[in-house]
Coordinates of N, CA and C in Angstrom, one line a residue:
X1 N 124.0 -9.5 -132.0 CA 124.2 -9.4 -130.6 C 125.6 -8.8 -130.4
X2 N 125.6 -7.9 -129.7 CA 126.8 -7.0 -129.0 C 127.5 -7.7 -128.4
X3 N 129.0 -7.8 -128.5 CA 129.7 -8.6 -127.3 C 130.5 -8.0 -126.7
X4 N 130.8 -8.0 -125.2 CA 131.5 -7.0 -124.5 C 132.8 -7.2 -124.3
X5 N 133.2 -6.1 -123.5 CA 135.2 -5.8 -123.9 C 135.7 -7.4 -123.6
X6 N 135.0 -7.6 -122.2 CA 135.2 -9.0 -121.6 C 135.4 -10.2 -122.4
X7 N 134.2 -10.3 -123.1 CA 134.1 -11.7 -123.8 C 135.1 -11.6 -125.1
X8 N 135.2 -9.9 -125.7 CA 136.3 -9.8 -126.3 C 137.5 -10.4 -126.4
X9 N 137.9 -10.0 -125.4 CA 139.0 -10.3 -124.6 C 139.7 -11.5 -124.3
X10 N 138.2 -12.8 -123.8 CA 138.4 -14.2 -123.7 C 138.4 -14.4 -125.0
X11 N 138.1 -14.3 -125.8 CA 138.2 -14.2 -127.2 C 139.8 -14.4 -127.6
X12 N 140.3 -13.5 -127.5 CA 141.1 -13.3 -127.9 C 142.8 -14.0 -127.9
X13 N 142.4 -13.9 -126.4 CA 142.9 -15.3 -125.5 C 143.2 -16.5 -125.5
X14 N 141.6 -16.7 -125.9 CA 141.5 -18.2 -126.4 C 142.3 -18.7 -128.2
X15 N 142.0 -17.4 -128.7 CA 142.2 -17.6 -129.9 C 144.2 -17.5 -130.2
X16 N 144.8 -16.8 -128.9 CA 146.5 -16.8 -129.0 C 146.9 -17.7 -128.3
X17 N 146.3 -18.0 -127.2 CA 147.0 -19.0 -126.3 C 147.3 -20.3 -126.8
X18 N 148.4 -20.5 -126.6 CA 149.3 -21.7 -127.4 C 150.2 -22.4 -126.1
X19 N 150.9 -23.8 -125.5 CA 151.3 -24.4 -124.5 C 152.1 -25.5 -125.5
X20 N 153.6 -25.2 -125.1 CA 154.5 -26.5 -125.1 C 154.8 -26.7 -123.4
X21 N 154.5 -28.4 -123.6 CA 155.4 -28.5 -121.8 C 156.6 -29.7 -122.7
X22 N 157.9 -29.5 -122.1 CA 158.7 -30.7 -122.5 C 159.2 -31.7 -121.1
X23 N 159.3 -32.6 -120.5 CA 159.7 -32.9 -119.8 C 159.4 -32.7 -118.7
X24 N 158.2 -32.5 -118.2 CA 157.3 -32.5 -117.1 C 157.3 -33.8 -116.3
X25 N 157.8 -33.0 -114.8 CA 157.3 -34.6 -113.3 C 157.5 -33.7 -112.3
X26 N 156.2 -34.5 -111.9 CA 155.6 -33.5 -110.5 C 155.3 -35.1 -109.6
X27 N 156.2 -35.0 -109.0 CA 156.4 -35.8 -107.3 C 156.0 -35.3 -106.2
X28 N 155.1 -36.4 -105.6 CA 154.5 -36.2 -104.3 C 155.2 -37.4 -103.2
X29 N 155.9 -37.0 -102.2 CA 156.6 -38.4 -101.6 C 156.0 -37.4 -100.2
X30 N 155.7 -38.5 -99.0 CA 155.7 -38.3 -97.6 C 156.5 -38.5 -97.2
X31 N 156.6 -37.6 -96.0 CA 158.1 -37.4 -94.9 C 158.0 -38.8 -94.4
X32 N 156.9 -38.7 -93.4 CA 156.9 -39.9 -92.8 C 156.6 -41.2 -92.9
X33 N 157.4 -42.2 -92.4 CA 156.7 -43.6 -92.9 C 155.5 -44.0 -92.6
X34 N 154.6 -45.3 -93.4 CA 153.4 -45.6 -93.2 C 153.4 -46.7 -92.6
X35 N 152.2 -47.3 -92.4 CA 152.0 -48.1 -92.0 C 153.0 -49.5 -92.4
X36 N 153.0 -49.1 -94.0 CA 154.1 -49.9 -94.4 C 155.3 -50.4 -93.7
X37 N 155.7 -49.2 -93.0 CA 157.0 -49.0 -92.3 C 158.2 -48.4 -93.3
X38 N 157.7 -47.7 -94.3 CA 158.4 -47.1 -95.3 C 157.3 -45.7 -95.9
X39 N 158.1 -44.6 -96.2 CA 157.6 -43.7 -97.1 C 157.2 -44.0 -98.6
X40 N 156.3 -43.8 -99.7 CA 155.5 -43.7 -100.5 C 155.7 -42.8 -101.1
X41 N 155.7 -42.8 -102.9 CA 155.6 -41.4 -103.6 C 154.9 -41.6 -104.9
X42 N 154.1 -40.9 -105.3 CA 153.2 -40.9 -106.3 C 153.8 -39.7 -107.6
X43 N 153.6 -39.8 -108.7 CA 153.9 -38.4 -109.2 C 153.0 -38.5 -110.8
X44 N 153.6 -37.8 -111.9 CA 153.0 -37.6 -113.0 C 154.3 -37.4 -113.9
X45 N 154.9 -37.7 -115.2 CA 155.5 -37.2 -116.0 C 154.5 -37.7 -117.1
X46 N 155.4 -36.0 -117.9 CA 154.9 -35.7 -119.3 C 156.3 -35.3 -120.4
X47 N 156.5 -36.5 -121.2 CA 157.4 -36.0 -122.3 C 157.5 -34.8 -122.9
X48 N 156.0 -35.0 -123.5 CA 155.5 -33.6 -124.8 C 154.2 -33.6 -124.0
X49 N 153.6 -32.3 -124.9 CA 152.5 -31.8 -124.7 C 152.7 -30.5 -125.3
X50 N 151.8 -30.5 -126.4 CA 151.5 -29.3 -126.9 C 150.1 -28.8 -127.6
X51 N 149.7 -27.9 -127.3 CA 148.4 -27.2 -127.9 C 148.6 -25.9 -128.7
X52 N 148.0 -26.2 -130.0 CA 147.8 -24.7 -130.4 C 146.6 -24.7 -131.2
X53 N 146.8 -23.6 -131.9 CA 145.3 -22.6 -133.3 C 145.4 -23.4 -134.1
X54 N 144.5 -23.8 -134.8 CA 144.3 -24.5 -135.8 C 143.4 -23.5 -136.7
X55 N 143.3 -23.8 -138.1 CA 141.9 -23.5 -138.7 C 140.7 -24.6 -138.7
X56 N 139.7 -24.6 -139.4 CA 138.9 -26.2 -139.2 C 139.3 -27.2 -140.0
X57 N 140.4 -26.5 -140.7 CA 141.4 -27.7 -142.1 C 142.2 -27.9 -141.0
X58 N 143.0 -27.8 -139.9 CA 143.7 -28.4 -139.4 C 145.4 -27.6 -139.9
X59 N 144.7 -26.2 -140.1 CA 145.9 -25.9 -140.7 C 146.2 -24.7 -139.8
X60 N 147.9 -24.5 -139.3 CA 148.5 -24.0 -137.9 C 148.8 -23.2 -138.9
X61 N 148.5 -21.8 -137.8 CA 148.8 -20.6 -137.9 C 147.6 -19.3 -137.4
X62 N 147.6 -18.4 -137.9 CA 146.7 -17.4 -137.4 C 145.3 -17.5 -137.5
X63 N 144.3 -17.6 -137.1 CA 142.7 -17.3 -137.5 C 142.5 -16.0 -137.9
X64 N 140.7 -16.1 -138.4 CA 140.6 -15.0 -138.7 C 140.2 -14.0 -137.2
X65 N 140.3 -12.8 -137.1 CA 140.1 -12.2 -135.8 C 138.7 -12.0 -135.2
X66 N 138.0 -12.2 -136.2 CA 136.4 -12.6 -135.7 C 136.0 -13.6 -135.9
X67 N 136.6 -14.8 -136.0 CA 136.2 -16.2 -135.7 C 134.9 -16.9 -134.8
X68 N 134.2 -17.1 -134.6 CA 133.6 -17.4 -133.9 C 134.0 -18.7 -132.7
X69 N 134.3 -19.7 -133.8 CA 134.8 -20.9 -133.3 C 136.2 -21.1 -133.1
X70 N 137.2 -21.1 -132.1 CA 138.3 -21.2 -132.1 C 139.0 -22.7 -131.7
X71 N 139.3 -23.7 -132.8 CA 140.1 -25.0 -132.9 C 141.5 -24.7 -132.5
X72 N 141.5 -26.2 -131.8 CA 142.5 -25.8 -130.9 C 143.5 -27.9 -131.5
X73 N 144.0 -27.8 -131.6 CA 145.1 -28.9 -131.5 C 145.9 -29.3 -130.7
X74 N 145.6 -30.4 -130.5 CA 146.5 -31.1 -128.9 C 147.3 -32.1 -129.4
X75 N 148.5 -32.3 -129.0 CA 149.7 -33.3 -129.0 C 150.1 -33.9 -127.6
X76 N 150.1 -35.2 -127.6 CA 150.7 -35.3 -126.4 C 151.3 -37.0 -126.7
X77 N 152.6 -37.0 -126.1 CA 153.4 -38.2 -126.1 C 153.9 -38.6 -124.4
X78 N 153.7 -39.9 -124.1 CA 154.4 -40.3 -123.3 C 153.8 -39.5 -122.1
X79 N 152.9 -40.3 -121.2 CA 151.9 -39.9 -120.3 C 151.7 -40.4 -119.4
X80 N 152.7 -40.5 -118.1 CA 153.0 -41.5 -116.9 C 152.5 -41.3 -115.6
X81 N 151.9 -42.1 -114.7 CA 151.4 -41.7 -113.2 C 151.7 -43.0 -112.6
X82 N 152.7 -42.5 -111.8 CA 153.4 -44.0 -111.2 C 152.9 -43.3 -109.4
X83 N 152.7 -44.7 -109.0 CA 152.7 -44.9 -107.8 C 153.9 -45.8 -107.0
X84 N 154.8 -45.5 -105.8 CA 156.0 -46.6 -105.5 C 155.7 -46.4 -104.0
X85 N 155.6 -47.7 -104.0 CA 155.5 -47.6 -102.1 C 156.8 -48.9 -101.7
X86 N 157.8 -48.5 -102.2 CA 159.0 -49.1 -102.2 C 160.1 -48.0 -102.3
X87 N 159.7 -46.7 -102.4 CA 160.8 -46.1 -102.5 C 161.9 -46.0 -101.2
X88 N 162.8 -44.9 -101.4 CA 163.8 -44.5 -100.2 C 163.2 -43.4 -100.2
X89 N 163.4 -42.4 -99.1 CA 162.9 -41.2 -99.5 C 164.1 -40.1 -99.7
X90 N 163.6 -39.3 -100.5 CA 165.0 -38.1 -101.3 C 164.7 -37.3 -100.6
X91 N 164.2 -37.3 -99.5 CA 164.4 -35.7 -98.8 C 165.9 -35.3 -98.4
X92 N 167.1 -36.3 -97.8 CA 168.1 -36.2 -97.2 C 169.2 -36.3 -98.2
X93 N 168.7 -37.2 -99.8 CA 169.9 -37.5 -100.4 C 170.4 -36.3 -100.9
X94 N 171.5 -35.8 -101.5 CA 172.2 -35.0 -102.0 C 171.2 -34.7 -103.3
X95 N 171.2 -33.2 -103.3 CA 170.4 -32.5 -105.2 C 170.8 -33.2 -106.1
X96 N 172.0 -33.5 -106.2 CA 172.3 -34.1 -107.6 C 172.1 -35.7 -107.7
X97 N 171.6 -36.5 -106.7 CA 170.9 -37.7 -106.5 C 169.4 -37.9 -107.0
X98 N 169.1 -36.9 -106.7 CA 167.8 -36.6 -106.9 C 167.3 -36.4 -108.0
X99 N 168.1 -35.6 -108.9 CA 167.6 -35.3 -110.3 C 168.2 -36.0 -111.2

């Protein structure tokens, strides 16, 4: 079976594409207060996180270029989703409070 430039391509993609994240937090806080009578913020942090190529020995570095199967290797440490409905809210505090 013939494969087109396309699937080539995702191919190809799939088989370079590699992700470190280090020190990832993604915060969601509301302006306004709730019912609570206080604002609420939810978020996600991520220490590590990394994905790359593997072979099917588990061994990093290049594949072959017509692979069929492309192994992929995931790392990840330290994997948080906090919810605080006690916060203050940081919209007003100073940048360097905040971070």
């Amino acid at each position: 079976k013939e494969t087109t430039s396309m699937e080539r391509m995702r191919l190809q993609i799939m088989q370079n594409l590699e992700i470190t994240i280090h020190n990832l937090h993604i915060s969601y806080e509301t302006i306004s207060t709730t019912k609570l009578g206080h604002p609420f913020s939810f978020g996600l942090t991520i220490y590590h996180f990394e994905m790359i190529t593997t072979t099917n020995n588990r061994l990093i570095g290049k594949i072959k270029e017509n692979a069929a199967i492309v192994f992929k290797m995931k790392e990840m440490h330290a994997l948080s989703l906090y919810w605080n409905t006690e916060c203050k809210s940081r919209i007003d505090m100073p940048f360097d409070d905040v971070v």
